[in-house]
Short mmCIF file of N, CA, C and O in Angstrom, two decimals:
data_model
loop_
_atom_site.label_atom_id
_atom_site.label_comp_id
_atom_site.label_asym_id
_atom_site.label_seq_id
_atom_site.Cartn_x
_atom_site.Cartn_y
_atom_site.Cartn_z
N UNK D 179 13.09 39.60 5.14
CA UNK D 179 14.37 39.83 4.53
C UNK D 179 14.78 41.30 4.70
O UNK D 179 15.95 41.60 4.88
N UNK D 180 13.82 42.18 4.70
CA UNK D 180 14.11 43.59 4.87
C UNK D 180 14.62 43.88 6.28
O UNK D 180 15.44 44.77 6.47
N UNK D 181 14.17 43.12 7.27
CA UNK D 181 14.63 43.30 8.65
C UNK D 181 16.10 42.95 8.79
O UNK D 181 16.83 43.59 9.55
N UNK D 182 16.53 41.92 8.10
CA UNK D 182 17.93 41.49 8.18
C UNK D 182 18.87 42.58 7.63
O UNK D 182 19.95 42.81 8.16
N UNK D 183 18.46 43.28 6.59
CA UNK D 183 19.28 44.32 6.01
C UNK D 183 19.41 45.52 6.95
O UNK D 183 20.44 46.18 7.00
N UNK D 184 18.40 45.82 7.71
CA UNK D 184 18.47 46.97 8.59
C UNK D 184 19.30 46.69 9.84
O UNK D 184 19.86 47.60 10.42
N UNK D 185 19.39 45.44 10.27
CA UNK D 185 20.19 45.11 11.44
C UNK D 185 21.69 45.17 11.13
O UNK D 185 22.47 45.57 11.97
N UNK D 186 22.06 44.78 9.95
CA UNK D 186 23.47 44.80 9.57
C UNK D 186 23.85 46.22 9.16
O UNK D 186 23.06 46.95 8.57
N UNK D 187 25.06 46.61 9.50
CA UNK D 187 25.53 47.95 9.13
C UNK D 187 25.90 47.93 7.65
O UNK D 187 26.55 47.00 7.16
N UNK D 188 25.46 48.96 6.97
CA UNK D 188 25.75 49.01 5.54
C UNK D 188 27.16 49.54 5.33
O UNK D 188 27.78 50.12 6.22
N UNK D 189 27.65 49.34 4.16
CA UNK D 189 29.00 49.77 3.82
C UNK D 189 29.11 51.29 3.91
O UNK D 189 30.08 51.84 4.42
N UNK D 190 28.11 51.99 3.44
CA UNK D 190 28.11 53.44 3.47
C UNK D 190 28.11 53.95 4.92
O UNK D 190 28.85 54.86 5.27
N UNK D 191 27.30 53.35 5.77
CA UNK D 191 27.25 53.76 7.17
C UNK D 191 28.55 53.42 7.90
O UNK D 191 28.97 54.14 8.80
N UNK D 192 29.18 52.32 7.52
CA UNK D 192 30.46 51.96 8.12
C UNK D 192 31.51 53.03 7.85
O UNK D 192 32.21 53.50 8.75
N UNK D 193 31.62 53.46 6.59
CA UNK D 193 32.60 54.48 6.25
C UNK D 193 32.24 55.84 6.85
O UNK D 193 33.10 56.63 7.20
N UNK D 194 30.97 56.12 6.98
CA UNK D 194 30.54 57.36 7.62
C UNK D 194 30.94 57.37 9.09
O UNK D 194 31.45 58.36 9.61
N UNK D 195 30.75 56.24 9.76
CA UNK D 195 31.15 56.14 11.17
C UNK D 195 32.67 56.19 11.32
O UNK D 195 33.20 56.79 12.26
N UNK D 196 33.38 55.57 10.40
CA UNK D 196 34.83 55.60 10.43
C UNK D 196 35.35 57.02 10.25
O UNK D 196 36.28 57.44 10.94
N UNK D 197 34.75 57.79 9.37
CA UNK D 197 35.14 59.18 9.17
C UNK D 197 34.86 60.02 10.39
O UNK D 197 35.66 60.88 10.78
N UNK D 198 33.74 59.78 11.05
CA UNK D 198 33.41 60.52 12.26
C UNK D 198 34.36 60.18 13.39
O UNK D 198 34.76 61.06 14.16
N UNK D 199 34.76 58.93 13.49
CA UNK D 199 35.69 58.52 14.54
C UNK D 199 37.07 59.12 14.32
O UNK D 199 37.73 59.56 15.26
N UNK D 200 37.51 59.18 13.07
CA UNK D 200 38.83 59.76 12.80
C UNK D 200 38.82 61.26 13.05
O UNK D 200 39.80 61.81 13.55
N UNK D 201 37.72 61.93 12.75
CA UNK D 201 37.61 63.36 13.03
C UNK D 201 37.65 63.62 14.52
O UNK D 201 38.31 64.55 14.99
N UNK D 202 36.98 62.78 15.30
CA UNK D 202 36.99 62.92 16.75
C UNK D 202 38.38 62.67 17.32
O UNK D 202 38.82 63.35 18.25
N UNK D 203 39.10 61.72 16.75
CA UNK D 203 40.46 61.42 17.22
C UNK D 203 41.40 62.58 16.94
O UNK D 203 42.24 62.94 17.77
N UNK D 204 41.27 63.21 15.78
CA UNK D 204 42.11 64.36 15.45
C UNK D 204 41.78 65.53 16.36
O UNK D 204 42.68 66.23 16.84
N UNK D 205 40.52 65.74 16.63
CA UNK D 205 40.13 66.83 17.52
C UNK D 205 40.65 66.60 18.94
O UNK D 205 41.10 67.53 19.61
N UNK D 206 40.62 65.36 19.39
CA UNK D 206 41.13 65.05 20.73
C UNK D 206 42.64 65.23 20.79
O UNK D 206 43.18 65.72 21.78
N UNK D 207 43.34 64.86 19.73
CA UNK D 207 44.80 65.01 19.70
C UNK D 207 45.19 66.48 19.64
O UNK D 207 46.23 66.87 20.16
N UNK D 208 44.37 67.30 19.01
CA UNK D 208 44.69 68.72 18.89
C UNK D 208 44.54 69.44 20.23
O UNK D 208 45.19 70.46 20.46
N UNK D 209 43.72 68.92 21.10
CA UNK D 209 43.52 69.59 22.39
C UNK D 209 44.60 69.24 23.39
O UNK D 209 44.76 69.95 24.38
N UNK D 210 45.38 68.20 23.16
CA UNK D 210 46.46 67.84 24.06
C UNK D 210 47.59 68.83 23.92
O UNK D 210 47.98 69.19 22.81
N UNK D 211 48.15 69.26 25.02
CA UNK D 211 49.26 70.21 24.97
C UNK D 211 50.56 69.46 25.22
O UNK D 211 50.71 68.81 26.24
N UNK D 212 51.50 69.56 24.30
CA UNK D 212 52.77 68.87 24.50
C UNK D 212 53.59 69.57 25.58
O UNK D 212 53.41 70.76 25.85
N UNK D 213 54.51 68.84 26.16
CA UNK D 213 55.39 69.41 27.17
C UNK D 213 56.42 70.31 26.53
O UNK D 213 56.48 70.48 25.31
N UNK D 214 57.24 70.90 27.36
CA UNK D 214 58.26 71.80 26.86
C UNK D 214 59.33 71.02 26.11
O UNK D 214 59.78 69.97 26.55
N UNK D 215 59.76 71.55 24.99
CA UNK D 215 60.75 70.87 24.15
C UNK D 215 62.13 70.98 24.79
O UNK D 215 62.49 72.01 25.35
N UNK D 216 62.89 69.92 24.68
CA UNK D 216 64.25 69.89 25.19
C UNK D 216 65.21 69.97 24.01
O UNK D 216 65.07 69.25 23.04
N UNK D 217 66.19 70.84 24.10
CA UNK D 217 67.19 70.98 23.05
C UNK D 217 68.22 69.86 23.19
O UNK D 217 68.58 69.46 24.30
N UNK D 218 68.71 69.37 22.06
CA UNK D 218 69.71 68.31 22.04
C UNK D 218 71.09 68.93 21.99
O UNK D 218 71.38 69.76 21.13
N UNK D 219 71.96 68.55 22.91
CA UNK D 219 73.33 69.03 22.94
C UNK D 219 74.23 67.94 22.38
O UNK D 219 74.44 66.91 23.01
N UNK D 220 74.79 68.14 21.16
CA UNK D 220 75.59 67.09 20.55
C UNK D 220 76.94 66.88 21.20
O UNK D 220 77.54 65.83 21.06
N UNK D 221 77.46 67.86 21.90
CA UNK D 221 78.76 67.71 22.54
C UNK D 221 79.89 68.00 21.58
O UNK D 221 79.71 68.23 20.39
N UNK D 222 81.11 67.98 22.10
CA UNK D 222 82.28 68.34 21.29
C UNK D 222 82.62 67.27 20.27
O UNK D 222 83.12 67.57 19.19
N UNK D 223 82.40 65.99 20.58
CA UNK D 223 82.77 64.92 19.65
C UNK D 223 81.96 64.95 18.37
O UNK D 223 82.45 64.59 17.31
N UNK D 224 80.71 65.36 18.44
CA UNK D 224 79.85 65.34 17.26
C UNK D 224 79.94 66.63 16.44
O UNK D 224 79.46 66.68 15.32
N UNK D 225 80.54 67.67 16.98
CA UNK D 225 80.62 68.92 16.24
C UNK D 225 82.00 69.20 15.68
O UNK D 225 82.19 70.18 14.98
N UNK D 226 82.96 68.34 15.96
CA UNK D 226 84.31 68.57 15.44
C UNK D 226 84.37 68.22 13.95
O UNK D 226 83.57 67.44 13.44
N UNK D 227 85.33 68.80 13.26
CA UNK D 227 85.50 68.55 11.83
C UNK D 227 85.99 67.12 11.61
O UNK D 227 86.91 66.66 12.28
N UNK D 228 85.37 66.41 10.67
CA UNK D 228 85.75 65.02 10.43
C UNK D 228 86.48 64.83 9.11
O UNK D 228 87.25 63.90 8.94
N UNK D 229 86.24 65.70 8.15
CA UNK D 229 86.80 65.49 6.82
C UNK D 229 88.25 65.96 6.80
O UNK D 229 88.58 67.08 7.20
N UNK D 230 89.10 65.08 6.33
CA UNK D 230 90.51 65.42 6.15
C UNK D 230 90.93 64.96 4.77
O UNK D 230 90.68 63.83 4.38
N UNK D 231 91.57 65.83 4.05
CA UNK D 231 92.01 65.49 2.70
C UNK D 231 93.39 64.83 2.81
O UNK D 231 94.42 65.46 2.63
N UNK D 232 93.39 63.53 3.08
CA UNK D 232 94.63 62.78 3.24
C UNK D 232 95.15 62.32 1.88
O UNK D 232 94.53 62.56 0.85
N UNK D 233 96.27 61.62 1.90
CA UNK D 233 96.89 61.18 0.64
C UNK D 233 95.98 60.22 -0.13
O UNK D 233 95.88 60.29 -1.35
N UNK D 234 95.29 59.30 0.58
CA UNK D 234 94.45 58.35 -0.15
C UNK D 234 93.20 59.03 -0.71
O UNK D 234 92.68 58.64 -1.75
N UNK D 235 92.73 60.08 -0.05
CA UNK D 235 91.59 60.83 -0.58
C UNK D 235 92.03 61.60 -1.83
O UNK D 235 91.31 61.63 -2.84
N UNK D 236 93.22 62.19 -1.78
CA UNK D 236 93.74 62.90 -2.95
C UNK D 236 93.95 61.95 -4.12
O UNK D 236 93.66 62.30 -5.27
N UNK D 237 94.42 60.73 -3.84
CA UNK D 237 94.59 59.73 -4.90
C UNK D 237 93.24 59.35 -5.50
O UNK D 237 93.12 59.17 -6.72
N UNK D 238 92.23 59.20 -4.69
CA UNK D 238 90.88 58.88 -5.18
C UNK D 238 90.39 59.97 -6.11
O UNK D 238 89.85 59.70 -7.18
N UNK D 239 90.55 61.21 -5.71
CA UNK D 239 90.13 62.33 -6.56
C UNK D 239 90.91 62.34 -7.88
O UNK D 239 90.33 62.59 -8.93
N UNK D 240 92.21 62.09 -7.82
CA UNK D 240 93.04 62.12 -9.02
C UNK D 240 92.65 61.00 -9.97
O UNK D 240 92.47 61.23 -11.17
N UNK D 241 92.44 59.78 -9.46
CA UNK D 241 92.10 58.63 -10.30
C UNK D 241 90.73 58.81 -10.94
O UNK D 241 90.54 58.44 -12.10
N UNK D 242 89.79 59.40 -10.24
CA UNK D 242 88.43 59.52 -10.75
C UNK D 242 88.19 60.81 -11.52
O UNK D 242 87.06 61.09 -11.93
N UNK D 243 89.25 61.59 -11.75
CA UNK D 243 89.12 62.76 -12.60
C UNK D 243 88.57 63.99 -11.93
O UNK D 243 88.14 64.91 -12.60
N UNK D 244 88.54 64.02 -10.60
CA UNK D 244 88.02 65.19 -9.92
C UNK D 244 88.99 66.36 -9.95
O UNK D 244 88.61 67.48 -9.71
N UNK D 245 90.25 66.10 -10.24
CA UNK D 245 91.23 67.18 -10.32
C UNK D 245 90.94 68.10 -11.50
O UNK D 245 91.30 69.27 -11.48
N UNK D 246 90.31 67.59 -12.53
CA UNK D 246 90.01 68.42 -13.69
C UNK D 246 88.90 69.42 -13.40
O UNK D 246 88.73 70.38 -14.13
N UNK D 247 88.15 69.21 -12.34
CA UNK D 247 87.06 70.13 -11.99
C UNK D 247 87.57 71.35 -11.26
O UNK D 247 86.87 72.36 -11.20
N UNK D 248 88.75 71.27 -10.68
CA UNK D 248 89.31 72.42 -9.97
C UNK D 248 89.76 73.48 -10.95
O UNK D 248 90.25 73.18 -12.04
N UNK D 249 89.63 74.73 -10.56
CA UNK D 249 90.05 75.83 -11.42
C UNK D 249 91.40 76.33 -11.02
O UNK D 249 91.87 76.25 -9.98
#
């Protein structure tokens, strides 16, 4: 019966091996060098102003009491 216990991996040894494997994976990932970063150019459509205070927006502010917050 003692032989059967030694052949099977114990719970403690399983977690010890799992911790060693994760440490090795982190070390391997740290040695990889990423390529050069590319900057994202949003273009003119994404950088233009979108907010416009139209009549329906002004009505929304007036109905919900936001006009009282202005000084």
